[in-house]
Every structure is written in C-alpha cells, then in structure tokens.
Amino acid sequence: MKHIVPVKWLLARLYESDVVIVDCRFQLGKPESGREAYEESHIPGAVYLDLEKDLSAPVGEHGGRHPLPDAAELTVKLGKVGISNDTRVVAYDDQGGAMASRLWWLLKYLGHENVFVMDGGFTAWKNAGCPVSAEQKVLIPARFVATVQHNLLVEVDEVRESLGTGRYVLVDSREAPRYRGEAEPIDRVAGHIPGARNLFWAEGRQADGTWKSAEEQRERFADAGLSQDDEIVVYCGSGVTATPNVLALGEAGFTRVKLYAGSWSDWISWQDNPIAVGDEEARNDG
C-alpha cells in the first residue's frame, strides 16, 4: 500500500525523530468530542489537529460546510506542530479514515508527499495492545514551505462547465440514499450533481474497518466503470469523506484524480446549478 500503513509499521517507528503522528479524531455534530478523546487517550507523542478549527476555513456563503483552509495559514499551523518538508506524517482517526484522509489530502495539496494514514484507526491501535498516553507532547516548531498543487483541485465553475461534455467522470462519495435524493440529513437540498456516479466512500474498507487492498480497490472501481484514463472528480457532502475515495483511487493506481472540495454543500449554494435525483444508470437506461 502506498498511502496506508499498518499499526505495526507505526509502532516500530514511534519514537523516530522525523515522524509526526497526528490525531484527527472528529465527530460531526459533536465538535469538541475529538479533542476530548485525544486529551483522554492517544498514541504516544501524537499531536491533535481539529477538522473544523485547523483543517477547514470558516463557513461562508459559498465553499461548502468545510471550506479548504487558507494555504498560508495551514502551513503555519503545520509548522507549529512540528511538521517540516522532511517530516514523515502519519494521520489517524476513529472515523474510518475520513478525517485522517482529509489531512493526507491537504498535505498532498501543499506539496508534501511523505504522508500516510494508519490502517484501522485508534481502535485498531488499542486492540493490538499498543501503548496509549494522555500526556501531550512538547511541541518543537518546524518550518514547512508549501508548494500548492492546484492540479489536485477543481472549483465549482469547472464542474459546472464540464457537465454534459464528458471531460470529467464525477464520483459522489455519499451514501446511496443521499445521492439519490431520498434522504438528506445535513444539507438543505437533496440530490446529486447531474451525471455523477455513486461510490460510497466507506465501501473502500473491509468489514473490520481496515482498508481494502489495492487489488480490491481496483476491482471496486472497475465494477463502477472507472478507467485509469478518466479524469476523475470526487466529491461528497462537504469535501471531507470524498478524500478517502481519493486515497483509495491512488492506491488502485489512478493518477488523474481531483477533489471538488466544496462538494454538494457548495454546489447547492449556487442557485442556478442543476440538481439530479434518482439513480443515474436507471435513468440513462430508460
């Protein structure tokens, strides 16, 4: 696996000086619970970064529920917790890898390649009998210089202009009922971007919560009709749970993958954007 490391890998490198471990635990609707969980117990030496305070910008009229953070501000925050351009970063959460994948993607976006997600999250670490701690590390600041990779990102106007042209293959990472517009527990409008295919992000994991192998991911994407020649744009509700699909596509060898960071919550903030409901395949066949 290119971007995912097992518990044993991290355990063997726990005290290596160039490794920074980042706890990304966060629960939507309970914004303080992740930090509280970290303060109670975490992987020894781990630092904490908060999805909404650190890994997102404040919510505005557009940009979705978790807008991308300002690159310069994020760079400073990363440096403050000890991440430099030479650091090996390992992120974990207890949300199936969704929050850790957000940090993974942001670091890739800022040009930092040496970043990984720990397989199975904090629960797998504890279940393996590995050490935990409530002690918070003394932070030694580092200097991180970003080289923003704009090619990893698309904006709303690019998605809008691509509709019907075949330029992008759109992948909607939400659960099927939300994609089809049958249920929408979070956003004010239900449905999906016209033409998008539905690939629920959590289907990239095994039943035990660990990630599927690269070969299994390739089969998963082949079954959905994706080709490695496609230029793929991945989105979800707010740009967070799309990132595990981006990571899984990378594991499977897809190289032409972009994130629509604002995602559905940004799409519906623009009044004239078209909205589709139901199942694309079924409608196309009919």
Coordinates of C-alpha atoms in Angstrom, one line a residue:
M1 CA 0.0 0.0 0.0
K2 CA 1.3 3.4 -1.0
H3 CA -0.5 5.7 1.4
I4 CA -1.7 3.4 4.2
V5 CA 0.5 2.0 6.9
P6 CA -0.4 -0.8 9.3
V7 CA -0.3 -0.4 13.1
K8 CA 2.9 -2.5 13.3
W9 CA 4.7 -0.1 11.0
L10 CA 3.9 2.9 13.2
L11 CA 4.7 1.0 16.4
A12 CA 8.2 0.3 15.0
R13 CA 8.8 4.0 14.3
L14 CA 7.0 5.5 17.2
Y15 CA 10.0 7.4 18.6
E16 CA 11.8 8.2 15.4
S17 CA 12.6 11.9 15.3
D18 CA 11.4 12.6 11.8
V19 CA 7.9 11.1 12.4
V20 CA 5.0 13.3 13.4
I21 CA 1.8 11.5 14.4
V22 CA -1.4 13.5 14.0
D23 CA -4.6 12.6 15.8
C24 CA -7.5 13.7 13.6
R25 CA -10.5 12.3 15.5
F26 CA -13.6 14.3 15.0
Q27 CA -17.4 13.7 15.1
L28 CA -19.7 15.8 13.0
G29 CA -22.3 17.4 15.3
K30 CA -20.0 17.0 18.3
P31 CA -17.2 19.4 17.5
E32 CA -15.4 19.1 20.9
S33 CA -15.5 15.3 21.1
G34 CA -12.4 14.6 19.1
R35 CA -10.2 16.9 21.2
E36 CA -11.7 15.5 24.4
A37 CA -11.0 11.9 23.2
Y38 CA -7.4 13.0 22.4
E39 CA -6.9 14.5 25.8
E40 CA -8.1 11.4 27.4
S41 CA -6.0 8.9 25.4
H42 CA -3.9 9.0 22.2
I43 CA -0.9 7.4 20.5
P44 CA 2.1 8.5 22.5
G45 CA 3.7 11.6 21.0
A46 CA 0.7 12.4 18.8
V47 CA -0.4 16.0 18.2
Y48 CA -4.0 17.0 17.6
L49 CA -5.5 18.8 14.6
D50 CA -9.2 19.7 14.5
L51 CA -11.2 19.2 11.4
E52 CA -13.1 22.5 11.7
K53 CA -10.6 24.7 13.6
D54 CA -7.4 23.6 11.8
L55 CA -8.3 21.7 8.6
S56 CA -11.1 23.9 7.3
A57 CA -11.8 27.6 6.8
P58 CA -14.7 29.4 8.4
V59 CA -18.0 28.7 6.6
G60 CA -19.2 31.4 4.2
E61 CA -21.9 31.9 1.6
H62 CA -20.1 29.6 -0.7
G63 CA -17.3 27.0 -0.4
G64 CA -19.4 24.3 1.4
R65 CA -19.6 23.2 5.1
H66 CA -15.9 22.6 5.4
P67 CA -14.2 25.0 3.0
L68 CA -10.5 24.4 2.3
P69 CA -8.3 26.3 4.8
D70 CA -6.1 29.1 3.6
A71 CA -2.9 27.5 2.4
A72 CA -0.6 30.1 4.2
E73 CA -2.5 29.7 7.5
L74 CA -2.4 25.9 7.3
T75 CA 1.3 26.0 6.5
V76 CA 1.9 28.0 9.7
K77 CA -0.2 25.6 11.8
L78 CA 1.6 22.5 10.4
G79 CA 4.9 24.1 11.3
K80 CA 3.7 24.8 14.8
V81 CA 3.0 21.1 15.5
G82 CA 6.5 20.2 14.2
I83 CA 5.8 19.3 10.5
S84 CA 8.5 20.3 8.1
N85 CA 9.1 19.3 4.5
D86 CA 11.3 16.4 5.6
T87 CA 8.8 15.0 8.2
R88 CA 7.1 11.7 7.7
V89 CA 3.5 12.4 8.8
V90 CA 1.1 9.6 10.0
A91 CA -2.5 10.5 10.5
Y92 CA -5.2 8.5 12.3
D93 CA -8.8 8.9 13.4
D94 CA -11.6 6.7 14.6
Q95 CA -14.0 7.6 11.8
G96 CA -13.0 5.0 9.2
G97 CA -10.1 7.1 7.9
A98 CA -12.2 10.0 6.7
M99 CA -10.7 12.7 8.9
A100 CA -7.2 11.3 8.6
S101 CA -7.6 11.3 4.8
R102 CA -8.6 15.0 4.9
L103 CA -5.2 15.8 6.4
W104 CA -3.5 13.4 4.0
W105 CA -5.1 15.2 1.0
L106 CA -4.3 18.7 2.4
L107 CA -0.6 17.8 2.8
K108 CA -0.5 16.4 -0.7
Y109 CA -2.2 19.6 -1.9
L110 CA 0.5 21.6 -0.2
G111 CA 3.2 19.5 -1.9
H112 CA 4.1 17.2 1.0
E113 CA 4.4 13.6 -0.3
N114 CA 5.6 11.7 2.8
V115 CA 2.2 11.4 4.5
F116 CA 0.3 8.3 5.4
V117 CA -2.9 7.1 7.0
M118 CA -2.7 4.5 9.7
D119 CA -4.9 1.5 8.9
G120 CA -7.8 0.8 11.3
G121 CA -7.5 4.0 13.3
F122 CA -7.2 4.4 17.0
T123 CA -9.4 1.3 17.8
A124 CA -7.0 -0.9 15.8
W125 CA -4.1 0.5 17.7
K126 CA -5.7 -0.2 21.1
N127 CA -6.9 -3.6 20.0
A128 CA -3.4 -4.6 19.1
G129 CA -2.3 -3.8 22.7
C130 CA -0.2 -0.8 21.7
P131 CA 0.7 1.9 24.2
V132 CA -1.6 4.9 24.7
S133 CA -1.0 8.1 26.6
A134 CA -2.8 11.2 27.9
E135 CA 0.4 13.2 28.0
Q136 CA 0.7 16.0 25.5
K137 CA 3.9 16.4 23.6
V138 CA 6.0 19.5 24.0
L139 CA 5.8 21.0 20.5
I140 CA 9.0 21.9 18.8
P141 CA 8.1 24.2 15.8
A142 CA 9.4 23.4 12.4
R143 CA 9.5 25.3 9.1
F144 CA 7.2 24.0 6.4
V145 CA 7.2 25.6 2.9
A146 CA 4.2 24.8 0.8
T147 CA 4.2 24.2 -3.0
V148 CA 0.5 24.2 -3.7
Q149 CA -0.6 21.6 -6.2
H150 CA -3.5 23.3 -8.0
N151 CA -3.9 20.3 -10.3
L152 CA -5.4 18.3 -7.4
L153 CA -8.4 20.6 -7.1
V154 CA -11.4 21.8 -9.2
E155 CA -13.7 24.7 -8.5
V156 CA -17.5 24.9 -8.9
D157 CA -17.3 26.7 -12.3
E158 CA -15.1 24.0 -13.8
V159 CA -17.5 21.3 -12.6
R160 CA -20.5 23.3 -14.0
E161 CA -18.9 23.9 -17.4
S162 CA -17.9 20.2 -17.7
L163 CA -21.5 18.9 -17.4
G164 CA -22.6 17.0 -20.5
T165 CA -19.1 17.3 -22.1
G166 CA -17.6 14.1 -20.8
R167 CA -14.5 16.0 -19.7
Y168 CA -14.7 14.7 -16.1
V169 CA -16.1 11.5 -14.5
L170 CA -17.9 12.7 -11.4
V171 CA -17.8 10.4 -8.3
D172 CA -20.3 11.1 -5.5
S173 CA -18.9 9.6 -2.2
R174 CA -22.0 9.8 -0.1
E175 CA -24.4 7.0 0.9
A176 CA -26.8 5.9 -1.8
P177 CA -30.0 7.4 -0.2
R178 CA -28.4 10.9 -0.1
Y179 CA -27.0 10.5 -3.6
R180 CA -30.5 9.6 -4.9
G181 CA -32.1 12.4 -3.0
E182 CA -34.2 10.1 -0.9
A183 CA -32.8 11.4 2.4
E184 CA -30.7 14.5 3.3
P185 CA -29.9 14.7 7.0
I186 CA -27.4 17.6 6.7
D187 CA -27.8 19.8 3.6
R188 CA -30.8 21.9 2.7
V189 CA -31.3 20.4 -0.7
A190 CA -31.3 16.7 -1.6
G191 CA -29.9 15.0 -4.8
H192 CA -26.6 15.0 -6.7
I193 CA -24.6 16.7 -9.4
P194 CA -26.1 15.5 -12.8
G195 CA -24.1 12.7 -14.3
A196 CA -22.3 11.7 -11.1
R197 CA -21.7 8.1 -10.2
N198 CA -22.2 6.9 -6.7
L199 CA -19.4 5.2 -4.9
F200 CA -19.9 5.3 -1.1
W201 CA -16.5 6.1 0.5
A202 CA -16.9 3.5 3.3
E203 CA -17.0 0.7 0.7
G204 CA -13.3 1.2 0.4
R205 CA -12.9 -0.6 3.8
Q206 CA -13.2 -4.2 4.9
A207 CA -15.8 -5.3 7.5
D208 CA -13.3 -4.9 10.3
G209 CA -12.7 -1.3 9.3
T210 CA -9.3 -1.8 7.7
W211 CA -8.7 -0.6 4.1
K212 CA -9.2 -3.0 1.2
S213 CA -6.1 -4.0 -0.7
A214 CA -5.0 -2.1 -3.9
E215 CA -6.3 -5.0 -6.0
E216 CA -9.7 -5.0 -4.2
Q217 CA -9.9 -1.2 -4.8
R218 CA -9.1 -1.7 -8.5
E219 CA -12.0 -4.2 -8.7
R220 CA -14.3 -1.9 -6.9
F221 CA -13.6 1.0 -9.3
A222 CA -13.7 -1.3 -12.4
D223 CA -17.1 -2.5 -11.3
A224 CA -18.2 1.1 -11.3
G225 CA -17.0 1.6 -14.8
L226 CA -14.0 3.8 -14.0
S227 CA -10.9 3.7 -16.2
Q228 CA -7.4 4.9 -15.3
D229 CA -7.6 7.1 -18.5
D230 CA -10.6 9.0 -17.0
E231 CA -10.1 12.4 -15.4
I232 CA -12.0 11.8 -12.2
V233 CA -13.5 14.5 -9.9
V234 CA -14.5 13.2 -6.5
Y235 CA -17.0 15.0 -4.2
C236 CA -19.2 14.3 -1.1
G237 CA -21.2 16.5 1.2
S238 CA -18.5 18.9 2.3
G239 CA -15.2 17.7 0.9
V240 CA -14.2 15.5 3.8
T241 CA -15.4 12.0 3.1
A242 CA -14.5 12.4 -0.6
T243 CA -10.8 12.2 0.5
P244 CA -10.9 8.5 1.4
N245 CA -12.1 7.8 -2.1
V246 CA -9.3 10.0 -3.5
L247 CA -6.8 8.0 -1.4
A248 CA -8.4 4.6 -2.5
L249 CA -8.1 5.7 -6.1
G250 CA -4.5 6.5 -5.6
E251 CA -4.0 3.1 -4.0
A252 CA -5.6 1.5 -7.1
G253 CA -3.2 3.3 -9.4
F254 CA -5.4 6.1 -10.6
T255 CA -3.4 9.2 -11.3
R256 CA -5.9 11.7 -12.8
V257 CA -7.9 12.4 -9.7
K258 CA -9.1 15.8 -8.5
L259 CA -11.2 16.9 -5.5
Y260 CA -14.2 19.2 -5.7
A261 CA -13.5 20.5 -2.2
G262 CA -16.7 22.5 -1.8
S263 CA -18.7 19.4 -2.8
W264 CA -22.5 19.1 -2.6
S265 CA -22.9 21.8 0.1
D266 CA -21.1 24.3 -2.2
W267 CA -22.9 23.1 -5.3
I268 CA -26.3 23.9 -3.9
S269 CA -25.2 27.3 -2.6
W270 CA -25.3 28.5 -6.2
Q271 CA -28.9 29.0 -7.2
D272 CA -28.7 28.1 -10.9
N273 CA -26.7 24.9 -10.5
P274 CA -28.7 21.9 -11.8
I275 CA -29.7 19.1 -9.5
A276 CA -30.4 15.4 -10.3
V277 CA -32.3 12.8 -8.2
G278 CA -32.7 9.1 -8.5
D279 CA -30.3 6.6 -10.0
E280 CA -28.2 7.8 -13.0
E281 CA -27.8 4.4 -14.5
A282 CA -31.5 3.6 -14.3
R283 CA -32.5 6.9 -15.8
N284 CA -30.0 6.6 -18.6
D285 CA -31.3 3.1 -19.5
G286 CA -34.8 4.4 -19.6

